[in-house]
mmCIF file with all atom_site columns, C-alpha atoms in Angstrom:
data_model
loop_
_atom_site.group_PDB
_atom_site.id
_atom_site.type_symbol
_atom_site.label_atom_id
_atom_site.label_alt_id
_atom_site.label_comp_id
_atom_site.label_asym_id
_atom_site.label_entity_id
_atom_site.label_seq_id
_atom_site.pdbx_PDB_ins_code
_atom_site.Cartn_x
_atom_site.Cartn_y
_atom_site.Cartn_z
_atom_site.occupancy
_atom_site.B_iso_or_equiv
_atom_site.pdbx_formal_charge
_atom_site.auth_seq_id
_atom_site.auth_comp_id
_atom_site.auth_asym_id
_atom_site.auth_atom_id
_atom_site.pdbx_PDB_model_num
ATOM 1   C CA . MET A 1 1   ? -130.338 -6.959  -119.966 1.00 0.00 ? 186 MET A CA 1
ATOM 2   C CA . ALA A 1 2   ? -132.082 -10.290 -120.281 1.00 0.00 ? 187 ALA A CA 1
ATOM 3   C CA . ARG A 1 3   ? -132.905 -10.321 -116.529 1.00 0.00 ? 188 ARG A CA 1
ATOM 4   C CA . ALA A 1 4   ? -134.387 -6.804  -116.703 1.00 0.00 ? 189 ALA A CA 1
ATOM 5   C CA . ALA A 1 5   ? -136.594 -7.845  -119.667 1.00 0.00 ? 190 ALA A CA 1
ATOM 6   C CA . THR A 1 6   ? -137.732 -10.966 -117.708 1.00 0.00 ? 191 THR A CA 1
ATOM 7   C CA . GLN A 1 7   ? -138.633 -8.804  -114.663 1.00 0.00 ? 192 GLN A CA 1
ATOM 8   C CA . LYS A 1 8   ? -140.466 -6.354  -116.984 1.00 0.00 ? 193 LYS A CA 1
ATOM 9   C CA . ASN A 1 9   ? -142.453 -9.198  -118.551 1.00 0.00 ? 194 ASN A CA 1
ATOM 10  C CA . ARG A 1 10  ? -143.300 -10.762 -115.253 1.00 0.00 ? 195 ARG A CA 1
ATOM 11  C CA . SER A 1 11  ? -144.388 -7.410  -113.933 1.00 0.00 ? 196 SER A CA 1
ATOM 12  C CA . GLU A 1 12  ? -146.645 -6.902  -116.915 1.00 0.00 ? 197 GLU A CA 1
ATOM 13  C CA . LEU A 1 13  ? -148.136 -10.389 -116.341 1.00 0.00 ? 198 LEU A CA 1
ATOM 14  C CA . ILE A 1 14  ? -148.884 -9.555  -112.762 1.00 0.00 ? 199 ILE A CA 1
ATOM 15  C CA . CYS A 1 15  ? -150.246 -6.097  -113.605 1.00 0.00 ? 200 CYS A CA 1
ATOM 16  C CA . GLY A 1 16  ? -152.587 -7.738  -116.072 1.00 0.00 ? 201 GLY A CA 1
ATOM 17  C CA . ALA A 1 17  ? -153.779 -10.368 -113.590 1.00 0.00 ? 202 ALA A CA 1
ATOM 18  C CA . LEU A 1 18  ? -154.482 -7.719  -110.875 1.00 0.00 ? 203 LEU A CA 1
ATOM 19  C CA . ARG A 1 19  ? -156.174 -5.485  -113.447 1.00 0.00 ? 204 ARG A CA 1
ATOM 20  C CA . SER A 1 20  ? -158.530 -8.335  -114.400 1.00 0.00 ? 205 SER A CA 1
ATOM 21  C CA . ALA A 1 21  ? -159.173 -9.152  -110.696 1.00 0.00 ? 206 ALA A CA 1
ATOM 22  C CA . ILE A 1 22  ? -160.131 -5.507  -110.108 1.00 0.00 ? 207 ILE A CA 1
ATOM 23  C CA . LEU A 1 23  ? -162.335 -5.241  -113.237 1.00 0.00 ? 208 LEU A CA 1
ATOM 24  C CA . GLU A 1 24  ? -164.017 -8.544  -112.578 1.00 0.00 ? 209 GLU A CA 1
ATOM 25  C CA . ARG A 1 25  ? -164.557 -7.540  -108.869 1.00 0.00 ? 210 ARG A CA 1
ATOM 26  C CA . ALA A 1 26  ? -162.560 -10.212 -107.303 1.00 0.00 ? 211 ALA A CA 1
ATOM 27  C CA . LEU A 1 27  ? -160.848 -7.302  -105.621 1.00 0.00 ? 212 LEU A CA 1
ATOM 28  C CA . LEU A 1 28  ? -163.022 -4.563  -104.486 1.00 0.00 ? 213 LEU A CA 1
ATOM 29  C CA . PRO A 1 29  ? -162.371 -0.828  -103.730 1.00 0.00 ? 214 PRO A CA 1
ATOM 30  C CA . GLY A 1 30  ? -160.438 -0.426  -100.505 1.00 0.00 ? 215 GLY A CA 1
ATOM 31  C CA . MET A 1 31  ? -159.034 -3.853  -100.307 1.00 0.00 ? 216 MET A CA 1
ATOM 32  C CA . LYS A 1 32  ? -155.466 -3.926  -99.261  1.00 0.00 ? 217 LYS A CA 1
ATOM 33  C CA . LEU A 1 33  ? -152.690 -5.193  -101.548 1.00 0.00 ? 218 LEU A CA 1
ATOM 34  C CA . PRO A 1 34  ? -149.643 -5.895  -99.347  1.00 0.00 ? 219 PRO A CA 1
ATOM 35  C CA . GLU A 1 35  ? -146.509 -6.398  -101.416 1.00 0.00 ? 220 GLU A CA 1
ATOM 36  C CA . ASP A 1 36  ? -145.310 -9.365  -99.355  1.00 0.00 ? 221 ASP A CA 1
ATOM 37  C CA . SER A 1 37  ? -148.526 -11.235 -99.581  1.00 0.00 ? 222 SER A CA 1
ATOM 38  C CA . LEU A 1 38  ? -148.828 -10.587 -103.288 1.00 0.00 ? 223 LEU A CA 1
ATOM 39  C CA . GLY A 1 39  ? -145.279 -11.618 -103.825 1.00 0.00 ? 224 GLY A CA 1
ATOM 40  C CA . GLU A 1 40  ? -145.985 -14.966 -102.043 1.00 0.00 ? 225 GLU A CA 1
ATOM 41  C CA . ARG A 1 41  ? -149.203 -15.402 -104.024 1.00 0.00 ? 226 ARG A CA 1
ATOM 42  C CA . PHE A 1 42  ? -147.599 -14.760 -107.391 1.00 0.00 ? 227 PHE A CA 1
ATOM 43  C CA . GLY A 1 43  ? -144.263 -16.273 -106.559 1.00 0.00 ? 228 GLY A CA 1
ATOM 44  C CA . SER A 1 44  ? -142.368 -13.053 -107.354 1.00 0.00 ? 229 SER A CA 1
ATOM 45  C CA . SER A 1 45  ? -140.170 -10.520 -105.564 1.00 0.00 ? 230 SER A CA 1
ATOM 46  C CA . ARG A 1 46  ? -141.520 -7.484  -103.903 1.00 0.00 ? 231 ARG A CA 1
ATOM 47  C CA . THR A 1 47  ? -139.618 -5.381  -106.449 1.00 0.00 ? 232 THR A CA 1
ATOM 48  C CA . ILE A 1 48  ? -141.597 -6.937  -109.301 1.00 0.00 ? 233 ILE A CA 1
ATOM 49  C CA . ILE A 1 49  ? -144.890 -6.635  -107.375 1.00 0.00 ? 234 ILE A CA 1
ATOM 50  C CA . ARG A 1 50  ? -144.096 -2.906  -106.692 1.00 0.00 ? 235 ARG A CA 1
ATOM 51  C CA . GLN A 1 51  ? -143.541 -2.287  -110.400 1.00 0.00 ? 236 GLN A CA 1
ATOM 52  C CA . ALA A 1 52  ? -147.005 -3.761  -111.147 1.00 0.00 ? 237 ALA A CA 1
ATOM 53  C CA . LEU A 1 53  ? -148.719 -1.769  -108.506 1.00 0.00 ? 238 LEU A CA 1
ATOM 54  C CA . GLU A 1 54  ? -147.080 1.405   -109.679 1.00 0.00 ? 239 GLU A CA 1
ATOM 55  C CA . ARG A 1 55  ? -148.426 0.807   -113.131 1.00 0.00 ? 240 ARG A CA 1
ATOM 56  C CA . LEU A 1 56  ? -151.856 0.206   -111.816 1.00 0.00 ? 241 LEU A CA 1
ATOM 57  C CA . ALA A 1 57  ? -151.672 3.286   -109.729 1.00 0.00 ? 242 ALA A CA 1
ATOM 58  C CA . ALA A 1 58  ? -150.778 5.350   -112.940 1.00 0.00 ? 243 ALA A CA 1
ATOM 59  C CA . GLU A 1 59  ? -154.069 3.855   -114.419 1.00 0.00 ? 244 GLU A CA 1
ATOM 60  C CA . GLY A 1 60  ? -156.016 4.991   -111.359 1.00 0.00 ? 245 GLY A CA 1
ATOM 61  C CA . LEU A 1 61  ? -156.911 1.384   -110.242 1.00 0.00 ? 246 LEU A CA 1
ATOM 62  C CA . VAL A 1 62  ? -154.614 1.359   -107.136 1.00 0.00 ? 247 VAL A CA 1
ATOM 63  C CA . GLU A 1 63  ? -153.716 3.867   -104.471 1.00 0.00 ? 248 GLU A CA 1
ATOM 64  C CA . LEU A 1 64  ? -150.168 3.842   -102.985 1.00 0.00 ? 249 LEU A CA 1
ATOM 65  C CA . ARG A 1 65  ? -150.520 5.213   -99.528  1.00 0.00 ? 250 ARG A CA 1
ATOM 66  C CA . HIS A 1 66  ? -147.465 6.330   -97.577  1.00 0.00 ? 251 HIS A CA 1
ATOM 67  C CA . ASN A 1 67  ? -146.635 4.068   -94.654  1.00 0.00 ? 252 ASN A CA 1
ATOM 68  C CA . LYS A 1 68  ? -149.889 2.206   -95.367  1.00 0.00 ? 253 LYS A CA 1
ATOM 69  C CA . GLY A 1 69  ? -149.119 0.199   -98.450  1.00 0.00 ? 254 GLY A CA 1
ATOM 70  C CA . ALA A 1 70  ? -151.276 -0.241  -101.553 1.00 0.00 ? 255 ALA A CA 1
ATOM 71  C CA . ALA A 1 71  ? -154.976 -0.727  -101.845 1.00 0.00 ? 256 ALA A CA 1
ATOM 72  C CA . VAL A 1 72  ? -157.545 -0.883  -104.615 1.00 0.00 ? 257 VAL A CA 1
ATOM 73  C CA . ALA A 1 73  ? -158.550 2.749   -105.347 1.00 0.00 ? 258 ALA A CA 1
ATOM 74  C CA . THR A 1 74  ? -161.726 4.027   -103.736 1.00 0.00 ? 259 THR A CA 1
ATOM 75  C CA . PRO A 1 75  ? -163.320 6.648   -106.083 1.00 0.00 ? 260 PRO A CA 1
ATOM 76  C CA . SER A 1 76  ? -165.905 9.103   -104.797 1.00 0.00 ? 261 SER A CA 1
ATOM 77  C CA . LEU A 1 77  ? -169.335 9.451   -106.421 1.00 0.00 ? 262 LEU A CA 1
ATOM 78  C CA . GLU A 1 78  ? -168.422 12.827  -107.681 1.00 0.00 ? 263 GLU A CA 1
ATOM 79  C CA . GLU A 1 79  ? -165.249 11.348  -109.425 1.00 0.00 ? 264 GLU A CA 1
ATOM 80  C CA . ALA A 1 80  ? -167.491 8.687   -110.945 1.00 0.00 ? 265 ALA A CA 1
ATOM 81  C CA . ARG A 1 81  ? -169.770 11.241  -112.490 1.00 0.00 ? 266 ARG A CA 1
ATOM 82  C CA . ASP A 1 82  ? -166.894 13.181  -113.924 1.00 0.00 ? 267 ASP A CA 1
ATOM 83  C CA . LEU A 1 83  ? -165.255 10.001  -115.266 1.00 0.00 ? 268 LEU A CA 1
ATOM 84  C CA . PHE A 1 84  ? -168.320 8.996   -117.178 1.00 0.00 ? 269 PHE A CA 1
ATOM 85  C CA . GLU A 1 85  ? -168.764 12.451  -118.632 1.00 0.00 ? 270 GLU A CA 1
ATOM 86  C CA . LEU A 1 86  ? -165.184 12.560  -119.860 1.00 0.00 ? 271 LEU A CA 1
ATOM 87  C CA . ARG A 1 87  ? -165.612 8.958   -121.233 1.00 0.00 ? 272 ARG A CA 1
ATOM 88  C CA . THR A 1 88  ? -168.653 9.999   -123.140 1.00 0.00 ? 273 THR A CA 1
ATOM 89  C CA . HIS A 1 89  ? -166.768 12.888  -124.854 1.00 0.00 ? 274 HIS A CA 1
ATOM 90  C CA . THR A 1 90  ? -163.802 10.753  -125.530 1.00 0.00 ? 275 THR A CA 1
ATOM 91  C CA . GLU A 1 91  ? -165.798 7.941   -127.087 1.00 0.00 ? 276 GLU A CA 1
ATOM 92  C CA . ASP A 1 92  ? -167.515 10.632  -129.376 1.00 0.00 ? 277 ASP A CA 1
ATOM 93  C CA . LEU A 1 93  ? -164.121 11.049  -131.038 1.00 0.00 ? 278 LEU A CA 1
ATOM 94  C CA . VAL A 1 94  ? -163.565 7.298   -131.262 1.00 0.00 ? 279 VAL A CA 1
ATOM 95  C CA . ILE A 1 95  ? -166.938 6.718   -132.969 1.00 0.00 ? 280 ILE A CA 1
ATOM 96  C CA . ALA A 1 96  ? -166.350 9.640   -135.386 1.00 0.00 ? 281 ALA A CA 1
ATOM 97  C CA . ARG A 1 97  ? -163.120 8.160   -136.453 1.00 0.00 ? 282 ARG A CA 1
ATOM 98  C CA . LEU A 1 98  ? -164.431 4.607   -136.941 1.00 0.00 ? 283 LEU A CA 1
ATOM 99  C CA . ALA A 1 99  ? -167.807 5.616   -138.610 1.00 0.00 ? 284 ALA A CA 1
ATOM 100 C CA . SER A 1 100 ? -166.089 7.732   -141.168 1.00 0.00 ? 285 SER A CA 1
ATOM 101 C CA . GLY A 1 101 ? -164.791 4.589   -142.813 1.00 0.00 ? 286 GLY A CA 1
ATOM 102 C CA . LEU A 1 102 ? -165.182 1.277   -140.916 1.00 0.00 ? 287 LEU A CA 1
ATOM 103 C CA . SER A 1 103 ? -163.056 -1.418  -142.700 1.00 0.00 ? 288 SER A CA 1
ATOM 104 C CA . ALA A 1 104 ? -164.052 -4.982  -143.084 1.00 0.00 ? 289 ALA A CA 1
ATOM 105 C CA . GLN A 1 105 ? -161.177 -5.977  -140.838 1.00 0.00 ? 290 GLN A CA 1
ATOM 106 C CA . GLN A 1 106 ? -162.291 -3.576  -138.135 1.00 0.00 ? 291 GLN A CA 1
ATOM 107 C CA . LYS A 1 107 ? -165.868 -4.809  -138.376 1.00 0.00 ? 292 LYS A CA 1
ATOM 108 C CA . ALA A 1 108 ? -164.727 -8.322  -138.021 1.00 0.00 ? 293 ALA A CA 1
ATOM 109 C CA . ARG A 1 109 ? -162.695 -7.598  -134.893 1.00 0.00 ? 294 ARG A CA 1
ATOM 110 C CA . LEU A 1 110 ? -165.644 -5.916  -133.253 1.00 0.00 ? 295 LEU A CA 1
ATOM 111 C CA . GLU A 1 111 ? -168.050 -8.742  -134.324 1.00 0.00 ? 296 GLU A CA 1
ATOM 112 C CA . GLU A 1 112 ? -165.612 -11.314 -132.822 1.00 0.00 ? 297 GLU A CA 1
ATOM 113 C CA . HIS A 1 113 ? -165.596 -9.451  -129.553 1.00 0.00 ? 298 HIS A CA 1
ATOM 114 C CA . ILE A 1 114 ? -169.387 -9.194  -129.455 1.00 0.00 ? 299 ILE A CA 1
ATOM 115 C CA . ALA A 1 115 ? -169.499 -12.937 -130.037 1.00 0.00 ? 300 ALA A CA 1
ATOM 116 C CA . GLN A 1 116 ? -167.205 -13.344 -126.972 1.00 0.00 ? 301 GLN A CA 1
ATOM 117 C CA . GLU A 1 117 ? -169.563 -11.236 -124.866 1.00 0.00 ? 302 GLU A CA 1
ATOM 118 C CA . GLU A 1 118 ? -172.521 -13.424 -126.082 1.00 0.00 ? 303 GLU A CA 1
ATOM 119 C CA . ALA A 1 119 ? -170.721 -16.585 -125.218 1.00 0.00 ? 304 ALA A CA 1
ATOM 120 C CA . ALA A 1 120 ? -169.962 -15.287 -121.689 1.00 0.00 ? 305 ALA A CA 1
ATOM 121 C CA . SER A 1 121 ? -173.422 -13.850 -121.079 1.00 0.00 ? 306 SER A CA 1
ATOM 122 C CA . ASP A 1 122 ? -174.678 -16.991 -119.231 1.00 0.00 ? 307 ASP A CA 1
ATOM 123 C CA . GLY A 1 123 ? -171.549 -17.197 -117.137 1.00 0.00 ? 308 GLY A CA 1
ATOM 124 C CA . PRO A 1 124 ? -170.184 -15.232 -114.176 1.00 0.00 ? 309 PRO A CA 1
ATOM 125 C CA . GLU A 1 125 ? -171.279 -11.579 -114.331 1.00 0.00 ? 310 GLU A CA 1
ATOM 126 C CA . PRO A 1 126 ? -167.649 -10.282 -113.618 1.00 0.00 ? 311 PRO A CA 1
ATOM 127 C CA . LEU A 1 127 ? -166.437 -11.744 -116.888 1.00 0.00 ? 312 LEU A CA 1
ATOM 128 C CA . SER A 1 128 ? -169.274 -10.124 -118.778 1.00 0.00 ? 313 SER A CA 1
ATOM 129 C CA . ILE A 1 129 ? -168.389 -6.762  -117.128 1.00 0.00 ? 314 ILE A CA 1
ATOM 130 C CA . ARG A 1 130 ? -164.686 -7.071  -118.154 1.00 0.00 ? 315 ARG A CA 1
ATOM 131 C CA . LEU A 1 131 ? -165.588 -8.036  -121.738 1.00 0.00 ? 316 LEU A CA 1
ATOM 132 C CA . ALA A 1 132 ? -168.119 -5.078  -122.008 1.00 0.00 ? 317 ALA A CA 1
ATOM 133 C CA . THR A 1 133 ? -165.334 -2.727  -120.863 1.00 0.00 ? 318 THR A CA 1
ATOM 134 C CA . GLU A 1 134 ? -162.879 -4.236  -123.347 1.00 0.00 ? 319 GLU A CA 1
ATOM 135 C CA . PHE A 1 135 ? -165.333 -3.662  -126.255 1.00 0.00 ? 320 PHE A CA 1
ATOM 136 C CA . HIS A 1 136 ? -164.864 0.096   -125.798 1.00 0.00 ? 321 HIS A CA 1
ATOM 137 C CA . ILE A 1 137 ? -161.097 -0.231  -125.509 1.00 0.00 ? 322 ILE A CA 1
ATOM 138 C CA . LEU A 1 138 ? -161.047 -2.319  -128.711 1.00 0.00 ? 323 LEU A CA 1
ATOM 139 C CA . MET A 1 139 ? -162.897 0.416   -130.631 1.00 0.00 ? 324 MET A CA 1
ATOM 140 C CA . ALA A 1 140 ? -160.274 3.000   -129.469 1.00 0.00 ? 325 ALA A CA 1
ATOM 141 C CA . GLU A 1 141 ? -157.484 0.597   -130.549 1.00 0.00 ? 326 GLU A CA 1
ATOM 142 C CA . LEU A 1 142 ? -158.997 0.207   -133.998 1.00 0.00 ? 327 LEU A CA 1
ATOM 143 C CA . THR A 1 143 ? -158.799 4.053   -134.529 1.00 0.00 ? 328 THR A CA 1
ATOM 144 C CA . GLY A 1 144 ? -154.988 3.582   -134.648 1.00 0.00 ? 329 GLY A CA 1
ATOM 145 C CA . SER A 1 145 ? -154.559 6.594   -132.282 1.00 0.00 ? 330 SER A CA 1
ATOM 146 C CA . PRO A 1 146 ? -152.323 5.908   -129.352 1.00 0.00 ? 331 PRO A CA 1
ATOM 147 C CA . VAL A 1 147 ? -153.631 8.998   -127.653 1.00 0.00 ? 332 VAL A CA 1
ATOM 148 C CA . LEU A 1 148 ? -157.215 7.984   -127.890 1.00 0.00 ? 333 LEU A CA 1
ATOM 149 C CA . LEU A 1 149 ? -156.391 4.441   -126.813 1.00 0.00 ? 334 LEU A CA 1
ATOM 150 C CA . ARG A 1 150 ? -154.509 5.643   -123.781 1.00 0.00 ? 335 ARG A CA 1
ATOM 151 C CA . TYR A 1 151 ? -157.287 7.880   -122.555 1.00 0.00 ? 336 TYR A CA 1
ATOM 152 C CA . VAL A 1 152 ? -160.030 5.463   -123.372 1.00 0.00 ? 337 VAL A CA 1
ATOM 153 C CA . LYS A 1 153 ? -158.246 2.695   -121.523 1.00 0.00 ? 338 LYS A CA 1
ATOM 154 C CA . GLU A 1 154 ? -157.663 4.770   -118.395 1.00 0.00 ? 339 GLU A CA 1
ATOM 155 C CA . LEU A 1 155 ? -161.328 6.097   -118.344 1.00 0.00 ? 340 LEU A CA 1
ATOM 156 C CA . SER A 1 156 ? -162.820 2.708   -119.000 1.00 0.00 ? 341 SER A CA 1
ATOM 157 C CA . TYR A 1 157 ? -160.762 1.054   -116.252 1.00 0.00 ? 342 TYR A CA 1
ATOM 158 C CA . ARG A 1 158 ? -161.607 3.744   -113.743 1.00 0.00 ? 343 ARG A CA 1
ATOM 159 C CA . CYS A 1 159 ? -165.237 3.720   -114.686 1.00 0.00 ? 344 CYS A CA 1
ATOM 160 C CA . GLY A 1 160 ? -165.235 -0.040  -114.209 1.00 0.00 ? 345 GLY A CA 1
ATOM 161 C CA . LEU A 1 161 ? -163.740 0.606   -110.732 1.00 0.00 ? 346 LEU A CA 1
ATOM 162 C CA . THR A 1 162 ? -166.500 3.083   -109.885 1.00 0.00 ? 347 THR A CA 1
ATOM 163 C CA . LEU A 1 163 ? -169.108 0.517   -110.858 1.00 0.00 ? 348 LEU A CA 1
ATOM 164 C CA . SER A 1 164 ? -167.642 -2.080  -108.455 1.00 0.00 ? 349 SER A CA 1
ATOM 165 C CA . GLN A 1 165 ? -167.837 0.688   -105.850 1.00 0.00 ? 350 GLN A CA 1
ATOM 166 C CA . PHE A 1 166 ? -171.351 1.965   -106.478 1.00 0.00 ? 351 PHE A CA 1
ATOM 167 C CA . SER A 1 167 ? -173.429 -0.099  -108.740 1.00 0.00 ? 352 SER A CA 1
ATOM 168 C CA . ARG A 1 168 ? -176.230 -2.647  -108.530 1.00 0.00 ? 353 ARG A CA 1
ATOM 169 C CA . PRO A 1 169 ? -176.340 -5.957  -110.494 1.00 0.00 ? 354 PRO A CA 1
ATOM 170 C CA . HIS A 1 170 ? -177.558 -5.801  -114.063 1.00 0.00 ? 355 HIS A CA 1
ATOM 171 C CA . SER A 1 171 ? -178.232 -7.911  -117.115 1.00 0.00 ? 356 SER A CA 1
ATOM 172 C CA . SER A 1 172 ? -175.376 -8.028  -119.589 1.00 0.00 ? 357 SER A CA 1
ATOM 173 C CA . ASN A 1 173 ? -177.851 -8.748  -122.570 1.00 0.00 ? 358 ASN A CA 1
ATOM 174 C CA . CYS A 1 174 ? -178.793 -5.039  -122.955 1.00 0.00 ? 359 CYS A CA 1
ATOM 175 C CA . GLY A 1 175 ? -175.241 -4.072  -123.146 1.00 0.00 ? 360 GLY A CA 1
ATOM 176 C CA . ILE A 1 176 ? -174.508 -6.613  -125.848 1.00 0.00 ? 361 ILE A CA 1
ATOM 177 C CA . GLN A 1 177 ? -177.427 -5.414  -127.922 1.00 0.00 ? 362 GLN A CA 1
ATOM 178 C CA . GLU A 1 178 ? -176.276 -1.843  -127.587 1.00 0.00 ? 363 GLU A CA 1
ATOM 179 C CA . HIS A 1 179 ? -172.763 -2.868  -128.753 1.00 0.00 ? 364 HIS A CA 1
ATOM 180 C CA . ARG A 1 180 ? -174.404 -4.553  -131.781 1.00 0.00 ? 365 ARG A CA 1
ATOM 181 C CA . ASP A 1 181 ? -176.394 -1.285  -132.527 1.00 0.00 ? 366 ASP A CA 1
ATOM 182 C CA . ILE A 1 182 ? -173.320 0.882   -132.222 1.00 0.00 ? 367 ILE A CA 1
ATOM 183 C CA . LEU A 1 183 ? -171.474 -1.367  -134.650 1.00 0.00 ? 368 LEU A CA 1
ATOM 184 C CA . ALA A 1 184 ? -174.429 -1.362  -137.097 1.00 0.00 ? 369 ALA A CA 1
ATOM 185 C CA . ALA A 1 185 ? -174.624 2.501   -136.987 1.00 0.00 ? 370 ALA A CA 1
ATOM 186 C CA . MET A 1 186 ? -170.898 2.788   -137.621 1.00 0.00 ? 371 MET A CA 1
ATOM 187 C CA . GLU A 1 187 ? -171.124 0.339   -140.500 1.00 0.00 ? 372 GLU A CA 1
ATOM 188 C CA . GLU A 1 188 ? -173.818 2.544   -142.009 1.00 0.00 ? 373 GLU A CA 1
ATOM 189 C CA . GLY A 1 189 ? -171.423 5.487   -141.544 1.00 0.00 ? 374 GLY A CA 1
ATOM 190 C CA . ASP A 1 190 ? -174.000 7.275   -139.395 1.00 0.00 ? 375 ASP A CA 1
ATOM 191 C CA . VAL A 1 191 ? -171.859 9.081   -136.820 1.00 0.00 ? 376 VAL A CA 1
ATOM 192 C CA . GLU A 1 192 ? -174.674 10.812  -134.999 1.00 0.00 ? 377 GLU A CA 1
ATOM 193 C CA . LYS A 1 193 ? -176.801 7.642   -134.687 1.00 0.00 ? 378 LYS A CA 1
ATOM 194 C CA . ALA A 1 194 ? -173.760 5.697   -133.413 1.00 0.00 ? 379 ALA A CA 1
ATOM 195 C CA . ARG A 1 195 ? -172.928 8.529   -130.931 1.00 0.00 ? 380 ARG A CA 1
ATOM 196 C CA . GLY A 1 196 ? -176.545 8.650   -129.719 1.00 0.00 ? 381 GLY A CA 1
ATOM 197 C CA . ILE A 1 197 ? -176.598 4.897   -129.026 1.00 0.00 ? 382 ILE A CA 1
ATOM 198 C CA . ALA A 1 198 ? -173.172 5.059   -127.315 1.00 0.00 ? 383 ALA A CA 1
ATOM 199 C CA . ARG A 1 199 ? -174.280 7.960   -125.167 1.00 0.00 ? 384 ARG A CA 1
ATOM 200 C CA . ALA A 1 200 ? -177.488 6.270   -124.117 1.00 0.00 ? 385 ALA A CA 1
ATOM 201 C CA . HIS A 1 201 ? -175.533 3.151   -123.385 1.00 0.00 ? 386 HIS A CA 1
ATOM 202 C CA . LEU A 1 202 ? -173.021 4.920   -121.191 1.00 0.00 ? 387 LEU A CA 1
ATOM 203 C CA . ASP A 1 203 ? -175.755 6.961   -119.515 1.00 0.00 ? 388 ASP A CA 1
ATOM 204 C CA . SER A 1 204 ? -177.512 3.602   -118.743 1.00 0.00 ? 389 SER A CA 1
ATOM 205 C CA . VAL A 1 205 ? -174.238 2.225   -117.228 1.00 0.00 ? 390 VAL A CA 1
ATOM 206 C CA . SER A 1 206 ? -173.454 5.352   -115.228 1.00 0.00 ? 391 SER A CA 1
ATOM 207 C CA . SER A 1 207 ? -177.007 5.477   -113.801 1.00 0.00 ? 392 SER A CA 1
ATOM 208 C CA . ARG A 1 208 ? -176.189 2.324   -111.917 1.00 0.00 ? 393 ARG A CA 1
ATOM 209 C CA . ALA A 1 209 ? -173.443 4.129   -110.056 1.00 0.00 ? 394 ALA A CA 1
ATOM 210 C CA . GLN A 1 210 ? -175.619 5.761   -107.486 1.00 0.00 ? 395 GLN A CA 1
ATOM 211 C CA . PHE A 1 211 ? -175.395 3.463   -104.532 1.00 0.00 ? 396 PHE A CA 1
ATOM 212 C CA . ASP A 1 212 ? -173.576 3.439   -101.187 1.00 0.00 ? 397 ASP A CA 1
ATOM 213 C CA . THR A 1 213 ? -170.864 0.780   -100.728 1.00 0.00 ? 398 THR A CA 1
ATOM 214 C CA . GLY A 1 214 ? -171.752 -0.210  -97.266  1.00 0.00 ? 399 GLY A CA 1
ATOM 215 C CA . GLY A 1 215 ? -168.932 -2.220  -95.755  1.00 0.00 ? 400 GLY A CA 1
ATOM 216 C CA . LYS A 1 216 ? -166.902 -3.199  -98.751  1.00 0.00 ? 401 LYS A CA 1
ATOM 217 C CA . ASN A 1 217 ? -163.742 -1.225  -97.972  1.00 0.00 ? 402 ASN A CA 1
ATOM 218 C CA . GLY A 1 218 ? -160.631 -2.078  -95.924  1.00 0.00 ? 403 GLY A CA 1
ATOM 219 C CA . PHE A 1 219 ? -160.416 -5.796  -96.357  1.00 0.00 ? 404 PHE A CA 1
ATOM 220 C CA . SER A 1 220 ? -157.720 -8.121  -97.426  1.00 0.00 ? 405 SER A CA 1
ATOM 221 C CA . TYR A 1 221 ? -159.139 -10.989 -99.408  1.00 0.00 ? 406 TYR A CA 1
ATOM 222 C CA . LEU A 1 222 ? -156.206 -12.304 -101.387 1.00 0.00 ? 407 LEU A CA 1
ATOM 223 C CA . ASP A 1 223 ? -157.619 -15.864 -101.700 1.00 0.00 ? 408 ASP A CA 1
ATOM 224 C CA . ALA A 1 224 ? -159.863 -14.337 -104.414 1.00 0.00 ? 409 ALA A CA 1
ATOM 225 C CA . LEU A 1 225 ? -156.593 -13.741 -106.451 1.00 0.00 ? 410 LEU A CA 1
ATOM 226 C CA . GLU A 1 226 ? -155.724 -17.403 -106.703 1.00 0.00 ? 411 GLU A CA 1
ATOM 227 C CA . PRO A 1 227 ? -157.353 -17.996 -110.184 1.00 0.00 ? 412 PRO A CA 1
ATOM 228 C CA . TYR A 1 228 ? -155.418 -14.979 -111.529 1.00 0.00 ? 413 TYR A CA 1
ATOM 229 C CA . ALA A 1 229 ? -152.140 -15.682 -109.715 1.00 0.00 ? 414 ALA A CA 1
ATOM 230 C CA . SER A 1 230 ? -152.053 -19.338 -110.799 1.00 0.00 ? 415 SER A CA 1
ATOM 231 C CA . GLY A 1 231 ? -151.972 -18.288 -114.458 1.00 0.00 ? 416 GLY A CA 1
ATOM 232 C CA . VAL A 1 232 ? -148.953 -16.098 -113.794 1.00 0.00 ? 417 VAL A CA 1
ATOM 233 C CA . ARG A 1 233 ? -147.066 -18.863 -111.844 1.00 0.00 ? 418 ARG A CA 1
ATOM 234 C CA . GLY A 1 234 ? -147.867 -21.244 -114.628 1.00 0.00 ? 419 GLY A CA 1
ATOM 235 C CA . ALA A 1 235 ? -146.079 -18.931 -117.125 1.00 0.00 ? 420 ALA A CA 1
ATOM 236 C CA . ASP A 1 236 ? -142.712 -19.769 -115.569 1.00 0.00 ? 421 ASP A CA 1
#
């Protein structure tokens, strides 16, 4: 029992590290994720690596290809458009829940996250991208609805993946201000205003997903994983 729990915890750590690497664009769509190489990099068995990859596949971030192994998922532009439309409708529900009675504790959690985004705005763009994604996930978490949280998580992760496939660079400052505006409207209890800001925000993000990937796909670049893997190895 204890061994199984340890394996599960390690698998979750590796899953989190790989997810961050994908969302922060250290691993790009189409990059191969061989179990043996990942096992060596993370200092773990192939069984544990496989568990992590299966979980990421369930989130839509990894493709498990028969006789070809795993790779970072490669969404199509049509899928990207559908994902952003679904995300907009799902976040409408999240905002309606929060704006109907935003508590001081919920406000403080969101303000703390925006402060993290501001602190990261002058640093590497990938970190800002991940934090921007996690703001929307935090909103869903604060609704207290496991269903909304699950769907917003998956849609946010997959939208982030489509941006690494199709988007151009951007400034994080506009996104931070939009997050502030969403929070201010929810604090006022103005559901429609908050929804309008959020929709415009997501439209702005999705409009960047209109570009061909060129030659990004099909590479193995596992050295980019080292900053993520070292944290997992250090947890031993």
